[in-house]
mmCIF file of C-alpha atoms and ligand atoms in Angstrom:
data_model
loop_
_atom_site.group_PDB
_atom_site.id
_atom_site.type_symbol
_atom_site.label_atom_id
_atom_site.label_comp_id
_atom_site.label_asym_id
_atom_site.label_seq_id
_atom_site.Cartn_x
_atom_site.Cartn_y
_atom_site.Cartn_z
ATOM 1 C CA MET A 1 -11.472 36.234 -0.818
ATOM 2 C CA LEU A 2 -10.115 39.496 1.167
ATOM 3 C CA SER A 3 -7.573 41.652 0.083
ATOM 4 C CA GLU A 4 -4.414 42.155 1.678
ATOM 5 C CA PHE A 5 -5.111 45.336 2.860
ATOM 6 C CA ASP A 6 -8.819 44.422 3.947
ATOM 7 C CA LEU A 7 -7.346 41.386 6.070
ATOM 8 C CA ILE A 8 -4.915 43.849 7.797
ATOM 9 C CA ALA A 9 -7.636 46.466 8.344
ATOM 10 C CA HIS A 10 -10.235 43.924 9.548
ATOM 11 C CA TYR A 11 -8.127 41.500 11.637
ATOM 12 C CA PHE A 12 -4.836 43.310 12.841
ATOM 13 C CA THR A 13 -5.856 47.044 13.133
ATOM 14 C CA ARG A 14 -7.345 48.362 16.224
ATOM 15 C CA PRO A 15 -7.673 51.906 17.722
ATOM 16 C CA PRO A 16 -4.324 52.470 19.764
ATOM 17 C CA ARG A 17 -4.935 51.644 23.377
ATOM 18 C CA HIS A 18 -1.753 52.889 24.920
ATOM 19 C CA ALA A 19 -1.067 56.042 23.127
ATOM 20 C CA ASP A 20 1.488 57.178 25.472
ATOM 21 C CA ARG A 21 4.156 54.347 24.437
ATOM 22 C CA VAL A 22 2.641 53.790 20.977
ATOM 23 C CA PRO A 23 2.261 57.357 19.370
ATOM 24 C CA LEU A 24 1.744 55.456 15.872
ATOM 25 C CA GLY A 25 0.538 51.952 15.308
ATOM 26 C CA VAL A 26 -0.437 49.909 12.237
ATOM 27 C CA GLY A 27 -0.917 51.822 8.948
ATOM 28 C CA ASP A 28 2.149 53.900 8.191
ATOM 29 C CA ASP A 29 5.597 52.928 6.591
ATOM 30 C CA CYS A 30 6.980 52.104 10.206
ATOM 31 C CA ALA A 31 5.335 52.231 13.812
ATOM 32 C CA LEU A 32 6.681 54.578 16.472
ATOM 33 C CA LEU A 33 7.336 53.415 19.966
ATOM 34 C CA ALA A 34 8.029 55.372 23.036
ATOM 35 C CA PRO A 35 9.659 53.492 25.777
ATOM 36 C CA ALA A 36 9.661 55.155 29.241
ATOM 37 C CA ALA A 37 12.538 57.618 29.725
ATOM 38 C CA GLY A 38 15.736 55.986 30.631
ATOM 39 C CA MET A 39 14.441 52.567 29.972
ATOM 40 C CA GLN A 40 16.256 50.011 27.671
ATOM 41 C CA LEU A 41 14.451 48.189 24.760
ATOM 42 C CA ALA A 42 14.456 44.446 25.261
ATOM 43 C CA ILE A 43 13.504 42.901 21.721
ATOM 44 C CA SER A 44 13.092 39.194 20.813
ATOM 45 C CA SER A 45 11.668 37.336 17.707
ATOM 46 C CA ASP A 46 10.161 33.880 17.484
ATOM 47 C CA MET A 47 8.882 32.105 14.270
ATOM 48 C CA LEU A 48 6.464 29.233 14.235
ATOM 49 C CA VAL A 49 6.293 27.148 11.032
ATOM 50 C CA GLU A 50 3.487 24.979 10.221
ATOM 51 C CA GLY A 51 4.650 21.253 10.274
ATOM 52 C CA ARG A 52 7.698 22.061 12.548
ATOM 53 C CA HIS A 53 6.048 23.879 15.613
ATOM 54 C CA PHE A 54 2.527 23.202 15.073
ATOM 55 C CA PHE A 55 0.203 20.798 13.440
ATOM 56 C CA PRO A 56 -1.418 21.710 10.057
ATOM 57 C CA GLU A 57 -4.803 21.057 11.954
ATOM 58 C CA ALA A 58 -3.901 23.495 14.763
ATOM 59 C CA ASP A 59 -7.008 25.291 16.405
ATOM 60 C CA PRO A 60 -6.354 28.759 15.012
ATOM 61 C CA ARG A 61 -7.333 30.432 18.318
ATOM 62 C CA LEU A 62 -4.765 28.492 20.207
ATOM 63 C CA LEU A 63 -2.184 29.029 17.647
ATOM 64 C CA GLY A 64 -2.690 32.814 17.888
ATOM 65 C CA HIS A 65 -2.266 32.635 21.764
ATOM 66 C CA LYS A 66 0.747 30.410 21.428
ATOM 67 C CA CYS A 67 2.613 32.471 18.843
ATOM 68 C CA LEU A 68 2.552 35.475 21.238
ATOM 69 C CA ALA A 69 2.861 33.549 24.389
ATOM 70 C CA VAL A 70 6.292 32.245 23.429
ATOM 71 C CA ASN A 71 7.413 35.500 22.546
ATOM 72 C CA LEU A 72 6.116 36.881 25.828
ATOM 73 C CA SER A 73 7.972 34.231 27.461
ATOM 74 C CA ASP A 74 11.249 35.536 26.150
ATOM 75 C CA LEU A 75 10.434 38.923 27.649
ATOM 76 C CA ALA A 76 9.665 37.296 31.010
ATOM 77 C CA ALA A 77 13.055 35.621 30.907
ATOM 78 C CA MET A 78 14.654 39.071 30.580
ATOM 79 C CA GLY A 79 12.573 40.584 33.424
ATOM 80 C CA ALA A 80 11.210 42.815 30.818
ATOM 81 C CA ARG A 81 7.557 44.619 30.703
ATOM 82 C CA PRO A 82 5.895 44.006 27.433
ATOM 83 C CA LEU A 83 5.062 47.043 25.335
ATOM 84 C CA ALA A 84 4.409 46.146 21.829
ATOM 85 C CA PHE A 85 4.823 43.431 19.214
ATOM 86 C CA THR A 86 5.003 43.200 15.210
ATOM 87 C CA LEU A 87 3.386 40.263 13.427
ATOM 88 C CA ALA A 88 4.712 38.846 9.922
ATOM 89 C CA LEU A 89 2.457 36.343 8.449
ATOM 90 C CA ALA A 90 2.751 34.137 5.401
ATOM 91 C CA LEU A 91 -0.824 32.528 4.634
ATOM 92 C CA PRO A 92 -1.872 30.080 1.941
ATOM 93 C CA GLU A 93 -5.300 31.869 1.823
ATOM 94 C CA ALA A 94 -7.095 34.571 3.442
ATOM 95 C CA SER A 95 -9.651 32.819 5.124
ATOM 96 C CA SER A 96 -11.958 34.541 7.764
ATOM 97 C CA GLU A 97 -12.746 31.190 9.279
ATOM 98 C CA TRP A 98 -8.934 31.091 10.143
ATOM 99 C CA LEU A 99 -8.024 34.572 10.531
ATOM 100 C CA ALA A 100 -11.007 35.701 12.899
ATOM 101 C CA PRO A 101 -10.039 33.225 15.767
ATOM 102 C CA PHE A 102 -6.436 33.552 15.100
ATOM 103 C CA SER A 103 -6.397 37.235 15.572
ATOM 104 C CA GLU A 104 -8.878 36.762 18.654
ATOM 105 C CA GLY A 105 -6.579 34.423 20.293
ATOM 106 C CA MET A 106 -3.468 36.542 19.752
ATOM 107 C CA LEU A 107 -5.038 39.754 20.658
ATOM 108 C CA ALA A 108 -6.772 38.492 23.930
ATOM 109 C CA LEU A 109 -3.358 37.351 25.185
ATOM 110 C CA ALA A 110 -1.815 40.766 24.199
ATOM 111 C CA ASP A 111 -4.552 42.798 25.910
ATOM 112 C CA ALA A 112 -3.997 40.760 29.054
ATOM 113 C CA HIS A 113 -0.307 41.906 29.003
ATOM 114 C CA GLY A 114 -1.110 45.460 27.692
ATOM 115 C CA CYS A 115 1.167 44.529 24.689
ATOM 116 C CA GLU A 116 -0.136 46.353 21.595
ATOM 117 C CA LEU A 117 0.145 45.079 17.857
ATOM 118 C CA ILE A 118 1.870 47.925 16.096
ATOM 119 C CA GLY A 119 2.597 46.620 12.654
ATOM 120 C CA GLY A 120 4.034 43.716 10.486
ATOM 121 C CA ASP A 121 3.830 42.212 6.991
ATOM 122 C CA THR A 122 1.292 40.059 5.325
ATOM 123 C CA THR A 123 2.039 37.799 2.307
ATOM 124 C CA LYS A 124 0.869 34.610 0.647
ATOM 125 C CA GLY A 125 2.806 31.565 1.010
ATOM 126 C CA PRO A 126 2.961 28.317 3.311
ATOM 127 C CA LEU A 127 1.578 29.098 7.117
ATOM 128 C CA ASN A 128 4.444 30.908 8.927
ATOM 129 C CA ILE A 129 4.045 33.121 11.701
ATOM 130 C CA CYS A 130 6.898 35.395 12.975
ATOM 131 C CA ILE A 131 6.423 37.799 15.868
ATOM 132 C CA THR A 132 8.978 40.335 17.228
ATOM 133 C CA VAL A 133 8.076 41.528 20.685
ATOM 134 C CA PHE A 134 9.293 44.834 22.289
ATOM 135 C CA GLY A 135 9.758 45.400 25.983
ATOM 136 C CA GLU A 136 11.359 47.636 28.415
ATOM 137 C CA VAL A 137 13.669 47.008 31.337
ATOM 138 C CA ALA A 138 15.747 49.420 33.588
ATOM 139 C CA PRO A 139 19.349 49.639 32.706
ATOM 140 C CA GLY A 140 21.220 47.026 34.604
ATOM 141 C CA ALA A 141 18.224 44.917 35.600
ATOM 142 C CA ALA A 142 17.848 42.559 32.661
ATOM 143 C CA LEU A 143 18.033 38.934 33.935
ATOM 144 C CA ARG A 144 20.770 37.769 31.696
ATOM 145 C CA ARG A 145 22.107 34.240 30.743
ATOM 146 C CA ASP A 146 25.746 35.247 31.842
ATOM 147 C CA ALA A 147 25.113 36.225 35.385
ATOM 148 C CA ALA A 148 24.962 33.021 37.412
ATOM 149 C CA VAL A 149 27.277 32.815 40.331
ATOM 150 C CA ALA A 150 28.673 29.787 41.964
ATOM 151 C CA GLY A 151 26.706 29.391 45.276
ATOM 152 C CA ASP A 152 23.497 30.315 43.672
ATOM 153 C CA GLU A 153 20.271 28.288 44.120
ATOM 154 C CA ILE A 154 18.654 27.010 40.817
ATOM 155 C CA TRP A 155 14.826 27.622 40.552
ATOM 156 C CA VAL A 156 12.012 26.763 38.030
ATOM 157 C CA SER A 157 8.655 27.997 37.800
ATOM 158 C CA GLY A 158 5.176 26.087 37.580
ATOM 159 C CA SER A 159 5.699 22.553 36.276
ATOM 160 C CA LEU A 160 7.712 20.777 33.695
ATOM 161 C CA GLY A 161 7.154 17.993 31.158
ATOM 162 C CA ASP A 162 3.488 17.892 30.291
ATOM 163 C CA ALA A 163 3.752 19.341 26.870
ATOM 164 C CA ARG A 164 6.188 16.732 26.004
ATOM 165 C CA LEU A 165 3.996 14.084 27.337
ATOM 166 C CA ALA A 166 1.259 15.218 25.131
ATOM 167 C CA LEU A 167 3.628 15.159 22.076
ATOM 168 C CA ALA A 168 4.528 11.458 23.227
ATOM 169 C CA GLY A 169 0.743 10.770 23.296
ATOM 170 C CA TYR A 170 -0.028 12.284 19.855
ATOM 171 C CA ARG A 171 3.002 10.469 18.203
ATOM 172 C CA HIS A 172 2.064 7.286 20.009
ATOM 173 C CA GLU A 173 5.344 6.751 21.780
ATOM 174 C CA ILE A 174 3.420 5.852 24.925
ATOM 175 C CA PRO A 175 -0.318 5.013 25.375
ATOM 176 C CA LEU A 176 -2.279 8.031 26.996
ATOM 177 C CA ASP A 177 -6.099 7.789 28.056
ATOM 178 C CA ASP A 178 -7.889 10.779 26.322
ATOM 179 C CA ALA A 179 -8.397 12.541 29.579
ATOM 180 C CA THR A 180 -4.647 12.647 30.378
ATOM 181 C CA LEU A 181 -3.796 13.557 26.776
ATOM 182 C CA GLY A 182 -6.269 16.441 26.927
ATOM 183 C CA GLU A 183 -4.841 17.784 30.107
ATOM 184 C CA ALA A 184 -1.308 17.563 28.902
ATOM 185 C CA ALA A 185 -2.169 19.019 25.598
ATOM 186 C CA THR A 186 -3.555 22.206 27.335
ATOM 187 C CA ARG A 187 0.099 22.858 28.406
ATOM 188 C CA MET A 188 1.241 22.220 24.715
ATOM 189 C CA HIS A 189 -1.204 24.348 23.055
ATOM 190 C CA ALA A 190 -1.759 27.293 25.609
ATOM 191 C CA PRO A 191 1.457 27.990 27.466
ATOM 192 C CA VAL A 192 1.240 30.720 29.977
ATOM 193 C CA PRO A 193 4.048 33.434 29.729
ATOM 194 C CA ARG A 194 5.405 33.917 33.174
ATOM 195 C CA VAL A 195 5.574 37.778 32.649
ATOM 196 C CA ALA A 196 4.561 38.772 36.246
ATOM 197 C CA LEU A 197 7.222 36.439 37.604
ATOM 198 C CA GLY A 198 9.907 37.803 35.390
ATOM 199 C CA LEU A 199 9.259 41.393 36.513
ATOM 200 C CA ALA A 200 8.917 40.315 40.212
ATOM 201 C CA LEU A 201 12.365 38.773 40.127
ATOM 202 C CA GLY A 202 14.032 42.085 39.057
ATOM 203 C CA GLY A 203 16.830 42.933 41.916
ATOM 204 C CA ILE A 204 16.380 39.245 43.321
ATOM 205 C CA ALA A 205 17.596 36.827 40.718
ATOM 206 C CA HIS A 206 20.892 36.713 38.907
ATOM 207 C CA ALA A 207 20.338 34.707 35.674
ATOM 208 C CA ALA A 208 17.221 33.599 33.889
ATOM 209 C CA ILE A 209 16.150 31.763 30.642
ATOM 210 C CA ASP A 210 13.028 30.623 29.400
ATOM 211 C CA VAL A 211 12.579 26.707 29.171
ATOM 212 C CA SER A 212 11.499 26.108 25.518
ATOM 213 C CA ASP A 213 13.913 23.408 24.413
ATOM 214 C CA GLY A 214 13.971 21.458 27.830
ATOM 215 C CA LEU A 215 15.276 22.293 31.145
ATOM 216 C CA ALA A 216 18.665 20.738 30.999
ATOM 217 C CA GLY A 217 19.534 22.272 27.741
ATOM 218 C CA ASP A 218 18.380 25.519 28.491
ATOM 219 C CA LEU A 219 19.933 25.662 31.986
ATOM 220 C CA GLY A 220 23.126 24.665 30.178
ATOM 221 C CA HIS A 221 23.043 27.902 28.303
ATOM 222 C CA ILE A 222 23.239 29.822 31.637
ATOM 223 C CA LEU A 223 26.010 27.652 32.826
ATOM 224 C CA GLU A 224 28.093 27.895 29.708
ATOM 225 C CA ARG A 225 27.503 31.729 29.413
ATOM 226 C CA SER A 226 28.297 32.214 33.057
ATOM 227 C CA LYS A 227 31.244 29.865 32.875
ATOM 228 C CA VAL A 228 29.772 27.933 36.129
ATOM 229 C CA GLY A 229 28.369 24.388 36.530
ATOM 230 C CA ALA A 230 25.504 23.024 38.413
ATOM 231 C CA VAL A 231 24.148 19.905 40.478
ATOM 232 C CA LEU A 232 20.272 19.548 40.144
ATOM 233 C CA ASN A 233 18.245 17.246 42.216
ATOM 234 C CA VAL A 234 16.034 15.428 40.035
ATOM 235 C CA ASP A 235 13.704 14.330 42.691
ATOM 236 C CA ALA A 236 12.880 18.183 43.166
ATOM 237 C CA LEU A 237 11.800 18.681 39.735
ATOM 238 C CA PRO A 238 8.002 19.979 39.627
ATOM 239 C CA ALA A 239 6.687 17.204 37.150
ATOM 240 C CA GLY A 240 3.231 18.419 35.415
ATOM 241 C CA SER A 241 0.199 16.967 36.822
ATOM 242 C CA MET A 242 -0.249 14.380 34.137
ATOM 243 C CA LEU A 243 3.512 13.583 33.963
ATOM 244 C CA ARG A 244 3.513 12.911 37.828
ATOM 245 C CA LYS A 245 1.344 9.846 37.171
ATOM 246 C CA GLN A 246 3.908 8.319 34.854
ATOM 247 C CA PRO A 247 6.838 6.008 35.661
ATOM 248 C CA GLN A 248 9.965 7.521 37.192
ATOM 249 C CA GLU A 249 12.143 7.232 34.249
ATOM 250 C CA LEU A 250 9.867 8.866 32.154
ATOM 251 C CA ARG A 251 8.997 11.542 34.697
ATOM 252 C CA ARG A 252 12.625 12.477 35.074
ATOM 253 C CA ARG A 253 13.230 12.542 31.245
ATOM 254 C CA PHE A 254 10.408 14.625 30.220
ATOM 255 C CA ALA A 255 10.968 16.917 33.021
ATOM 256 C CA LEU A 256 14.517 17.725 32.160
ATOM 257 C CA ALA A 257 14.437 17.355 28.544
ATOM 258 C CA GLY A 258 10.805 17.825 27.311
ATOM 259 C CA GLY A 259 10.724 20.930 25.728
ATOM 260 C CA ASP A 260 7.509 23.583 25.062
ATOM 261 C CA ASP A 261 7.243 24.118 28.858
ATOM 262 C CA TYR A 262 7.788 28.092 28.847
ATOM 263 C CA GLU A 263 8.424 28.156 32.521
ATOM 264 C CA LEU A 264 11.391 30.250 33.893
ATOM 265 C CA CYS A 265 14.473 28.735 35.144
ATOM 266 C CA PHE A 266 16.583 31.191 36.979
ATOM 267 C CA THR A 267 19.345 31.509 39.614
ATOM 268 C CA ALA A 268 19.461 33.523 42.745
ATOM 269 C CA PRO A 269 21.659 33.912 45.845
ATOM 270 C CA ARG A 270 20.750 31.564 48.657
ATOM 271 C CA ALA A 271 20.361 34.590 50.938
ATOM 272 C CA ARG A 272 17.352 35.643 48.666
ATOM 273 C CA HIS A 273 15.594 32.268 49.157
ATOM 274 C CA GLU A 274 12.663 33.847 50.973
ATOM 275 C CA GLN A 275 12.409 36.752 48.463
ATOM 276 C CA VAL A 276 12.146 34.364 45.462
ATOM 277 C CA LEU A 277 9.175 32.465 47.410
ATOM 278 C CA ALA A 278 7.458 35.846 47.881
ATOM 279 C CA ALA A 279 7.979 36.870 44.535
ATOM 280 C CA GLY A 280 6.367 33.783 43.110
ATOM 281 C CA ALA A 281 3.409 34.146 45.510
ATOM 282 C CA ALA A 282 3.058 37.553 44.255
ATOM 283 C CA ALA A 283 3.304 36.709 40.517
ATOM 284 C CA GLY A 284 0.584 33.686 41.325
ATOM 285 C CA VAL A 285 2.961 30.839 40.284
ATOM 286 C CA ALA A 286 4.715 28.113 42.324
ATOM 287 C CA VAL A 287 8.543 28.428 42.252
ATOM 288 C CA THR A 288 10.653 25.256 43.182
ATOM 289 C CA CYS A 289 14.375 25.130 44.145
ATOM 290 C CA ILE A 290 15.935 22.507 42.410
ATOM 291 C CA GLY A 291 19.768 22.606 42.492
ATOM 292 C CA ARG A 292 22.784 24.914 43.017
ATOM 293 C CA VAL A 293 25.353 26.347 40.860
ATOM 294 C CA ASP A 294 28.940 25.627 41.578
ATOM 295 C CA ALA A 295 32.390 26.132 40.019
ATOM 296 C CA GLN A 296 32.742 22.585 38.461
ATOM 297 C CA PRO A 297 31.767 22.960 34.808
ATOM 298 C CA GLY A 298 28.788 20.920 33.531
ATOM 299 C CA LEU A 299 25.529 19.860 34.778
ATOM 300 C CA ARG A 300 25.332 16.857 37.477
ATOM 301 C CA LEU A 301 22.040 15.096 38.275
ATOM 302 C CA GLU A 302 21.549 13.622 41.760
ATOM 303 C CA ASP A 303 18.563 12.284 43.737
ATOM 304 C CA THR A 304 17.389 13.316 47.224
ATOM 305 C CA SER A 305 19.872 11.051 48.714
ATOM 306 C CA GLY A 306 22.830 12.588 46.937
ATOM 307 C CA ALA A 307 23.430 9.720 44.606
ATOM 308 C CA PRO A 308 24.331 10.459 40.970
ATOM 309 C CA VAL A 309 21.721 9.838 38.537
ATOM 310 C CA SER A 310 22.628 9.161 34.956
ATOM 311 C CA LEU A 311 19.971 9.841 32.064
ATOM 312 C CA GLN A 312 20.289 10.091 28.416
ATOM 313 C CA LEU A 313 19.032 13.383 27.412
ATOM 314 C CA SER A 314 18.806 15.140 24.300
ATOM 315 C CA SER A 315 17.800 18.992 24.212
ATOM 316 C CA PHE A 316 15.581 20.063 21.130
ATOM 317 C CA ASP A 317 17.670 21.162 18.095
ATOM 318 C CA HIS A 318 15.979 21.688 14.829
ATOM 319 C CA PHE A 319 18.935 20.895 12.777
ATOM 320 C CA ALA A 320 19.973 17.737 14.823
ATOM 321 C CA SER A 321 16.674 16.000 14.412
ATOM 322 C CA PRO A 322 15.267 14.680 11.011
HETATM 323 P P1 LIG B 1 4.801 48.161 3.329
HETATM 324 O O1 LIG B 1 4.556 48.086 2.010
HETATM 325 O O2 LIG B 1 5.228 49.504 3.855
HETATM 326 O O3 LIG B 1 5.759 47.327 3.814
HETATM 327 P P2 LIG B 1 2.494 47.086 3.896
HETATM 328 O O4 LIG B 1 1.618 47.417 2.859
HETATM 329 O O5 LIG B 1 3.217 45.889 4.180
HETATM 330 O O6 LIG B 1 3.424 48.157 4.122
HETATM 331 O O7 LIG B 1 1.704 47.196 5.537
HETATM 332 C C1 LIG B 1 0.739 48.201 5.685
HETATM 333 C C2 LIG B 1 0.661 48.475 7.325
HETATM 334 O O8 LIG B 1 0.158 47.411 7.635
HETATM 335 C C3 LIG B 1 2.116 48.715 7.749
HETATM 336 O O9 LIG B 1 1.497 49.569 9.057
HETATM 337 C C4 LIG B 1 2.373 47.482 8.348
HETATM 338 O O10 LIG B 1 3.042 47.589 9.620
HETATM 339 C C5 LIG B 1 0.929 46.969 8.673
HETATM 340 N N1 LIG B 1 0.923 45.461 8.596
HETATM 341 C C6 LIG B 1 1.033 44.470 7.730
HETATM 342 N N2 LIG B 1 0.879 43.420 8.097
HETATM 343 C C7 LIG B 1 0.485 43.305 9.306
HETATM 344 C C8 LIG B 1 0.055 42.315 10.230
HETATM 345 N N3 LIG B 1 -0.249 40.979 9.874
HETATM 346 N N4 LIG B 1 -0.176 42.630 11.284
HETATM 347 C C9 LIG B 1 -0.329 43.953 11.847
HETATM 348 N N5 LIG B 1 0.160 44.920 11.013
HETATM 349 C C10 LIG B 1 0.366 44.660 9.704
HETATM 350 MG MG1 LIG B 2 4.987 45.091 3.694
#
């Protein structure tokens, strides 16, 4: 069995890769972080708990990826550039079979974004993984939830609902063949944080949020904080490639209130429509205009003909569900 210090040294300590912004990494009482002169720090934490956010038998490599991906997604939603992260880990046992793939999955994504692991804490206990990410953003450039303006277009990146479809498959809520479940599950287990898009939207978008609990609920946070309302065209929602094959009602429900999508939902002035499309192209991700912000409070759903659509939706809430 590895000791706590062997474990940290072996799996979570590497020579510094970005000495300019991380003068001191893992190994001292604190790490030292040096954001570029004049930049603001963007900071966010996300905790993943076994049995709550992932299945006990979850593949450790994918889990390592996902833990960091959901945190990078928060930086993306702020338009911030990733700098570094810390990892607080409670583990039932120090097993190399778990730690090696977990750290590899996590550090591969870290390297892809130039985001350095600078410290953390390690303790014995039920599996619980808490990451804090640090990013940088120019003063005034952050994509805040309170910045949507009536008249803005509403956009979403990538596609929605396949992660929720996979969950429905695992829970036997609906029958799915193995190929469909396998494809949809990739969206659940290996989300792609839209960091490049978040950065490309700086100076173009007004408000942004990452879609983790379902589009309708997460967009609702923007509307509430910005004191505006919105109309969404449910026929414009980009359903995931597996969800697209499902019946209309399910398609709409999972695209609007699925959760675990990790796409960006953002608003931008209508005059910047072409610039938003160009930002998506530059970042290598589709962006779809799905509605518009207006002054009437609340979120209203329409189909392409403009007819109102009524759907029972519930956003994910840890304390509302059993
Ligand atoms: P302290 O007693 O000061 O809390 P620790 O003994 O917990 O320090 O940690 C020693 C060093 O290892 C610190 O620099 C800490 O940030 C780092 N560390 C601990 N756990 C992890 C981890 N899971 N990943 C990365 N660094 C870690
Ligand atoms: Mg400690």
